[in-house]
Amino acid sequence: METSHQNGTIDVLIVEDDVKIAEINRRFIEQVPGFKVVGIATDEMQAKTQLEVLEPGLVLLDIYLPRVSGLELLLYIRQKYRSTDVIMITAAREIEPVGEAIRSGAFDYLMKPLVFDRLKETLQRYALFHQELLRLGRAGSIGQNDVDRLLSGAAKSEAVPDSGSLPKGIDRLTLEKVIHTISHVGEAHTAHQIARMIGISRSTSRRYLEHLVGVGIVHADLSYGLVGRPERVYRSKG
């Protein structure tokens, strides 16, 4: 069943036991064009009932719910509602639930307290992913480039915010170049290496890469060589 309205709006169900937080999340989501909150569930029974009745395209799911784990509900959704995607939200800082959520098919995993810009980036990326699936469905057949586009994070490079919402010192065109480059190099690279590929200064490269780390598109780590100080390296999460 189609999970979007004919006008392209994606229906969202919020599953959160704290009513105040659920309301804040609703207001956040409805600030992003193309999304509409159609229901709020505060426990397992309400969530399952609204899933059956509303068949939303997307669920914003808290990991901690009364008498049930959000991870259990995630598996339930993946088994019974294959056209419904899930974004997990939690205050948990342990790696185990993050890994389990990703392995179970969560589209993204956001930490509380929810940051609007981070949620907006995820929703924009999801909208592009959803649109691409619909386009490929209409095409009837796909090729390797289409699969790569869905899985390699290519959609992320198109989900760059409008210039007016970018932080000071971040230019849209340069940001797109950095995202495109980091999404296609595969393994982790230093800011200096990325700078040479694009033709920008090392300091500029680092500034843009750190911005992408902040919005969750790029992962940063330390590389320990044989000599000298460890270097900060970056790779796309796609």
C-alpha atoms as one frame of an Amber mdcrd trajectory, in Angstrom:
protein
   0.000   0.000   0.000   1.205   3.499  -0.821   2.433   5.186   2.359   2.238
   8.763   1.115  -0.666  10.975   0.250  -1.287  11.682  -3.399   0.173  15.147
  -2.878   3.485  13.580  -1.797   3.189  14.133   1.948   4.756  11.415   4.102
   2.593  10.344   7.047   4.466  10.040  10.351   3.497   8.171  13.518   5.276
   9.219  16.732   5.697   6.477  19.343   6.811   8.138  22.581   5.540   7.571
  26.130   6.283  11.141  27.261   3.411  13.241  25.891   5.319  16.531  26.181
   8.293  15.173  24.230   5.937  13.697  21.647   4.348  17.116  21.149   7.751
  18.785  20.740   8.708  16.153  18.167   5.416  16.707  16.345   6.104  20.428
  16.066   9.639  19.738  14.838   8.468  17.297  12.160   5.717  19.551  10.839
   8.247  22.335  10.297   9.818  20.162   7.583   7.938  20.373   4.269   6.536
  17.098   3.005   5.830  15.503   6.390   2.627  15.267   8.416   2.166  13.702
  11.858  -0.971  11.570  11.675  -0.805   9.997  15.124   0.903   9.839  18.524
   1.098   6.567  20.466   2.304   6.335  24.055   2.425   2.545  24.490   2.622
  -0.728  22.571  -1.132  -1.249  22.177  -1.706   2.261  20.846   1.263   1.905
  18.499   0.035  -1.379  17.009  -3.512  -0.063  16.636  -2.398   3.107  14.884
  -0.003   1.196  12.660  -2.892  -0.973  11.488  -5.340   1.888  10.990  -3.044
   4.635   9.679  -0.325   2.608   7.885   2.160   5.502   8.145   5.128   5.795
   5.856   7.473   6.627   8.722   7.572   5.968  12.476   9.540   8.050  14.971
  10.125   5.416  17.646  11.498   5.801  21.168  13.578   2.855  22.347  12.134
   2.903  25.873   8.387   2.248  26.143   6.161   0.909  28.944   6.346  -2.914
  29.095   8.053  -3.264  25.717  11.368  -2.355  24.110  11.295  -0.062  21.113
  13.642  -2.577  19.475  10.944  -5.257  19.775   8.437  -2.905  18.198  10.946
  -2.105  15.450  11.164  -5.815  14.569   7.358  -6.044  14.643   7.115  -3.138
  12.177   9.750  -4.599   9.865   7.912  -7.941   9.802   4.310  -6.727   9.405
   4.626  -3.328   7.703   7.370  -3.663   5.123   6.529  -0.305   3.516   6.899
   1.555   6.811  10.317   2.903   7.789  11.559   3.697  11.284  13.760   6.377
  12.841  14.802   5.442  16.380  15.074   8.118  19.087  16.557   7.498  22.514
  18.521   8.877  25.427  20.558   5.648  25.598  24.294   6.041  25.058  25.214
   2.343  24.888  26.468   0.930  21.582  24.442  -2.314  21.784  20.978  -0.835
  21.099  22.423   1.352  18.344  23.932  -1.659  16.597  20.784  -3.730  17.050
  18.585  -0.950  15.686  20.770  -0.571  12.607  20.900  -4.331  12.002  17.115
  -4.479  12.392  16.586  -1.939   9.642  16.193   1.466  11.307  16.687   4.257
   8.774  18.487   6.409  11.342  19.171   6.612  15.084  18.885   9.973  16.853
  19.930  10.836  20.393  17.903  12.831  22.914  17.579  15.689  23.446  16.492
  15.945  19.839  18.269  18.627  17.805  15.973  20.104  15.175  18.670  20.577
  12.507  19.755  16.938  12.867  16.163  15.703  12.629  15.541  17.961   9.643
  18.599  16.554   7.848  17.387  13.001   8.474  13.871  13.757   7.250  15.172
  15.474   4.115  17.411  12.479   3.430  14.519  10.097   4.015  12.268  12.082
   1.666  14.868  11.784  -1.101  15.274   8.066  -0.407  11.492   7.611  -0.514
  11.179   9.587  -3.757  13.970   7.556  -5.354  12.243   4.285  -4.419   9.015
   5.517  -5.985  10.867   6.599  -9.129  12.606   3.252  -9.464   9.304   1.483
  -8.863   7.757   3.337 -11.767  10.793   2.575 -13.958  10.136  -1.144 -13.591
  13.797  -2.189 -13.631  16.992  -0.950 -12.025  20.719  -1.055 -12.656  23.805
  -1.045 -10.474  23.958   2.753 -10.471  20.434   2.883  -9.081  21.328   0.488
  -6.278  24.515   2.431  -5.542  22.509   5.633  -5.363  20.277   4.172  -2.667
  22.980   2.458  -0.634  26.120   4.571  -0.981  24.700   7.763   0.465  24.389
   9.586  -2.850  21.008  10.866  -1.729  22.742  12.539   1.199  24.682  14.800
  -1.134  21.386  16.178  -2.420  20.001  16.717   1.070  22.141  19.773   1.734
  20.082  22.456   3.485  19.238  25.710   1.763  21.956  28.346   2.027  19.881
  30.353   4.470  19.929  27.533   7.031  23.655  26.751   6.770  26.023  27.874
   9.548  28.213  30.929   9.007  31.298  30.047   6.976  29.656  27.078   5.200
  28.938  27.577   1.492  26.389  25.345  -0.191  28.410  24.589  -3.346  31.581
  23.780  -1.431  29.587  21.634   0.986  28.125  19.659  -1.916  31.630  19.057
  -3.290  32.889  17.825   0.068  29.892  15.494   0.516  30.246  14.148  -3.021
  33.962  13.495  -2.544  33.746  11.871   0.898  30.836   9.696  -0.295  32.869
   8.217  -3.149  36.376   7.747  -1.754  35.351   4.766   0.370  38.004   4.476
   3.057  38.795   7.117   5.674  40.845  10.157   4.603  42.416  13.109   6.372
  41.194  16.664   5.876  44.405  17.353   3.941  43.744  14.468   1.527  40.165
  15.578   0.930  41.378  19.155   0.429  43.796  18.066  -2.313  41.057  16.135
  -4.122  38.728  19.142  -4.164  41.283  21.936  -4.506  40.590  23.785  -1.256
  42.733  24.601   1.756  43.259  22.109   4.564  41.584  24.406   7.104  38.552
  24.822   4.856  38.349  21.082   4.327  38.494  20.426   8.079  35.793  23.044
   8.773  33.381  21.444   6.303  34.174  17.897   7.425  33.609  18.799  11.079
  30.272  20.361  10.099  29.302  17.095   8.400  30.336  15.160  11.497  28.050
  17.413  13.523  25.009  16.736  11.322  25.672  12.992  11.222  26.683  12.527
   7.574  30.388  11.860   8.225  32.137   9.755  10.872  35.434  10.956  12.391
  38.141   8.763  13.941  41.840   8.833  14.813  44.479   7.113  12.701  47.624
   6.043  14.570  50.645   5.907  12.293  54.080   4.505  13.035  55.515   7.911
  13.913  54.170  11.311  14.867  50.836  12.350  16.342  47.602  10.529  15.474
  45.642  12.125  12.626  41.908  12.752  12.514  40.363  10.908   9.563  36.896
  11.062   8.053  34.636   8.701   6.132  31.050   8.852   4.914  28.414   7.007
   6.935  26.693   6.020   3.700
